[in-house]
C-alpha positions as a printed NumPy array, in Angstrom:
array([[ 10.938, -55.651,  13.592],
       [ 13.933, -54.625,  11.577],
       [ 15.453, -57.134,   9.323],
       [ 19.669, -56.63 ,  10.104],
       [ 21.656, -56.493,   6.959],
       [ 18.459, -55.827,   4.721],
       [ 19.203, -52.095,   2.51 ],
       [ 16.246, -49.934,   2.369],
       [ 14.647, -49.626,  -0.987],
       [ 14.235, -45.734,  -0.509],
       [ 14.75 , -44.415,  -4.908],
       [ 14.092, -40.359,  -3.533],
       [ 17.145, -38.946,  -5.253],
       [ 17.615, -35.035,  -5.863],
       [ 19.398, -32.384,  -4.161],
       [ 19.203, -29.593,  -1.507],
       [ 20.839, -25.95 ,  -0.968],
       [ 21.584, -25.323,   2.643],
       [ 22.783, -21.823,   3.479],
       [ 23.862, -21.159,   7.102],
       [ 24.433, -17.29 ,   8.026],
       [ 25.118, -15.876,  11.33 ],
       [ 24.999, -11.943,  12.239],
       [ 28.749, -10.542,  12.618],
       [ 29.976,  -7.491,  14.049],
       [ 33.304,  -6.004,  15.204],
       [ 33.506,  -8.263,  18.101],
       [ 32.807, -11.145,  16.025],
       [ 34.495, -10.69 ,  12.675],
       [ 36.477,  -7.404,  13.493],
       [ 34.286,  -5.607,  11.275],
       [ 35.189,  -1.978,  10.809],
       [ 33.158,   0.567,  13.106],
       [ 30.637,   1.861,  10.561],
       [ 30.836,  -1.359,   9.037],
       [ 27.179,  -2.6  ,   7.488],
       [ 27.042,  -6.805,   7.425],
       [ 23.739,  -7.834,   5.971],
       [ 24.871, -11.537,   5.256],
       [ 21.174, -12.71 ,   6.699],
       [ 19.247, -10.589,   5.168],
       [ 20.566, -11.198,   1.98 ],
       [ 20.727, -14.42 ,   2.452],
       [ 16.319, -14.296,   3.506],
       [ 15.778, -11.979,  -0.084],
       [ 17.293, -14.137,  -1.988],
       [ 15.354, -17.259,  -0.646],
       [ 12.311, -15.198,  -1.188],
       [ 12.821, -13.862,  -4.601],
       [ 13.77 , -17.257,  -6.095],
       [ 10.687, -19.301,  -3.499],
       [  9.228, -21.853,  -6.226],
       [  5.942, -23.046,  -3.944],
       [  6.606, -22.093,  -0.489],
       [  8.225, -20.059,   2.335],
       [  8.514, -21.139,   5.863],
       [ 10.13 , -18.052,   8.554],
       [ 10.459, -18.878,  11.91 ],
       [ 12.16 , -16.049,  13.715],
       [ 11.312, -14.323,  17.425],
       [ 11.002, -10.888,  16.107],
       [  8.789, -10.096,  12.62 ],
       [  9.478,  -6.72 ,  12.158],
       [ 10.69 ,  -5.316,   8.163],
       [ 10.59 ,  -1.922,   6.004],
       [  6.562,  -2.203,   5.908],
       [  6.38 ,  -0.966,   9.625],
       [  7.063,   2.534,   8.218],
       [ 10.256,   4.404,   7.228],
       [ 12.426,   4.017,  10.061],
       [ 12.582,   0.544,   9.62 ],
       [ 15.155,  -0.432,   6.913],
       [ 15.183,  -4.174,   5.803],
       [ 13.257,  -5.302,   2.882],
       [ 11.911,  -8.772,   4.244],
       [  8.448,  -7.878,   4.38 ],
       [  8.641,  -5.926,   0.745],
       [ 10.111,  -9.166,  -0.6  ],
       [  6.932, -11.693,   0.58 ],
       [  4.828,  -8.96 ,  -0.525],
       [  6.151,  -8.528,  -4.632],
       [  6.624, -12.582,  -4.164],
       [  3.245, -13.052,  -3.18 ],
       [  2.103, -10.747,  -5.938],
       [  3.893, -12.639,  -8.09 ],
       [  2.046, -15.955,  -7.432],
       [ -1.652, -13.846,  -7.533],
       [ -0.634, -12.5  , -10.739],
       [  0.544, -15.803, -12.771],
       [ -2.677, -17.656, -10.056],
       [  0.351, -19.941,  -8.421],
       [ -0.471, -21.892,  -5.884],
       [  1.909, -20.144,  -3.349],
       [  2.419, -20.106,   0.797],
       [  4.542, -18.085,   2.832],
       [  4.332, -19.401,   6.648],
       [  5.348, -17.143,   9.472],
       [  5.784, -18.477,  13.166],
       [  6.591, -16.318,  15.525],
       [  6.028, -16.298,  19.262],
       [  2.564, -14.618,  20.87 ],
       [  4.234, -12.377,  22.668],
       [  7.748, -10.874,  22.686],
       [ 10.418, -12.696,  25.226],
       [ 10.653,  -9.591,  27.573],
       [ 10.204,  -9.859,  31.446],
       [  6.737,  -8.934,  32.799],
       [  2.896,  -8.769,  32.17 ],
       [  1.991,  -6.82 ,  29.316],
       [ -0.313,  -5.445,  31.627],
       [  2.151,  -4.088,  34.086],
       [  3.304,  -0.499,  34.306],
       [  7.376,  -1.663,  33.507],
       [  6.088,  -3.339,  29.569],
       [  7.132,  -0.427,  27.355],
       [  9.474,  -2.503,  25.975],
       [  6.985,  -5.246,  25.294],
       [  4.859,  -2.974,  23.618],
       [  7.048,  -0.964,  21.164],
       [  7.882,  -4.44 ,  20.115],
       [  4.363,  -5.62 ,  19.666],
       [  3.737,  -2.04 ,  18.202],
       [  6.381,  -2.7  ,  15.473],
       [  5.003,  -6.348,  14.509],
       [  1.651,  -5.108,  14.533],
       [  3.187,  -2.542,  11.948],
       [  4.689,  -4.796,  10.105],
       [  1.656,  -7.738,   9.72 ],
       [ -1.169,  -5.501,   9.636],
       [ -1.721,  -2.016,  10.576],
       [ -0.586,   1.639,   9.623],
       [ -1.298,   1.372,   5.456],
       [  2.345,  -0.209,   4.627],
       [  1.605,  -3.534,   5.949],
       [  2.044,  -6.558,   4.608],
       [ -1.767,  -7.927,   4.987],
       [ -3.085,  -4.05 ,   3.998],
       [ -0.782,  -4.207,   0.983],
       [ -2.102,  -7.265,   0.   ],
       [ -5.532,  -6.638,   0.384],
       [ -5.339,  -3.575,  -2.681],
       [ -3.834,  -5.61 ,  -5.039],
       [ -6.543,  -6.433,  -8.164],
       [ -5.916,  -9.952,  -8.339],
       [ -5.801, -10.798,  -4.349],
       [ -9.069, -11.826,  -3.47 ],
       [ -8.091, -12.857,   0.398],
       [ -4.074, -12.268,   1.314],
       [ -4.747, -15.398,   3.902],
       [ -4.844, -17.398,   0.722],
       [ -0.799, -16.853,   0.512],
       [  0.454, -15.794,   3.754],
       [ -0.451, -16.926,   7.763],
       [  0.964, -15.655,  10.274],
       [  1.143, -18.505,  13.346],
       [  2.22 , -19.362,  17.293],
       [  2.488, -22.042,  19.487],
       [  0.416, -22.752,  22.697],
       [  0.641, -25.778,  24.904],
       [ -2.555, -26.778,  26.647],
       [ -2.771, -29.549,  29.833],
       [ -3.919, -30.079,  32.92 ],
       [ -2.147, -29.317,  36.552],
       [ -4.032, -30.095,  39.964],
       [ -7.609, -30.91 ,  37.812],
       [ -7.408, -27.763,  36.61 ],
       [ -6.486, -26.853,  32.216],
       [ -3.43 , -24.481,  31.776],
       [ -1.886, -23.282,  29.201],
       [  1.066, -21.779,  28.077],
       [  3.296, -20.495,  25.198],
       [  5.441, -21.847,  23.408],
       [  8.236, -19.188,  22.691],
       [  9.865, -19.693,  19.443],
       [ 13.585, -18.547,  18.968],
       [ 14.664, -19.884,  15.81 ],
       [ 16.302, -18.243,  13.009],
       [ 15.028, -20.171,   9.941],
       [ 13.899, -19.437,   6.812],
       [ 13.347, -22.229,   3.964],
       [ 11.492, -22.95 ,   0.547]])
């Protein structure tokens, strides 16, 4: 039971940095044509770069400049020198990335009409762990990484229950934007 009138005895005091950010273009903002707005990603480096013990990302699509060459922001390069950073001075450091299993595009991956399911994947993929540039591959040659998964994990949701007597399961598709330390 709660006592009416009685204060709490809570003595937490400190402070926190909140930063919203929101994409903007010439519909939204009236940008100029070949205008470049990079507000967010800004915004994600310099949460990265200045990340004292952790870094939480929960975003649909994981894709950065470690896919390869025609992919152009630095997100992934970031976690990588930050993470480097931590092996090097042996901080105790996590980066935390949740993103769905699979991409939110109609269909089966299975199915004849999933190209676009699969050039998404196919960029991730790029981006986590294959192709040389990745971010678990770049880990992996640095001297004073023993195991990458000791900084980084890369996560998704599943629901499990039971329908009819019989266990389903299903995803849990994450859509979130948010990045914090």
């Amino acid at each position: 039971t709660i006592t009416p009138n009685l204060k709490p005895r809570i003595k937490v005091k400190g402070s926190c940095k909140c930063q919203l950010v929101r994409s903007a273009s010439k519909w939204s903002l009236g940008l100029r044509e070949n205008t470049k707005e990079a507000s967010i990603q800004v915004a994600y480096l310099d949460l990265i770069r200045n990340a004292q013990h952790c870094i939480y990302i929960e975003n649909q699509f994981f894709i950065s400049g470690s896919a390869g060459p025609d992919v152009h922001n630095q997100i992934s390069e970031a976690i990588i020198l930050r993470i480097k950073q931590a092996a090097l001075h042996r901080q105790k450091f996590r980066v935390i990335v949740m993103i769905p299993l699979l991409p939110g595009f109609e269909g089966d991956i299975t199915s004849s009409n999933s190209a676009l399911l699969k050039i998404q994947l196919h960029w991730e993929y790029q981006t986590i762990c294959r192709g040389g540039t990745s971010i678990l591959e770049t880990l992996r040659k640095d001297p004073n990484i023993r195991d990458p998964f000791d900084y980084i994990y890369f996560m998704s949701l599943r629901q499990h229950g039971v329908l009819n007597g019989e266990p389903k399961t299903e995803l849990i598709y994450i859509h979130s934007k948010v990045v914090f330390d």
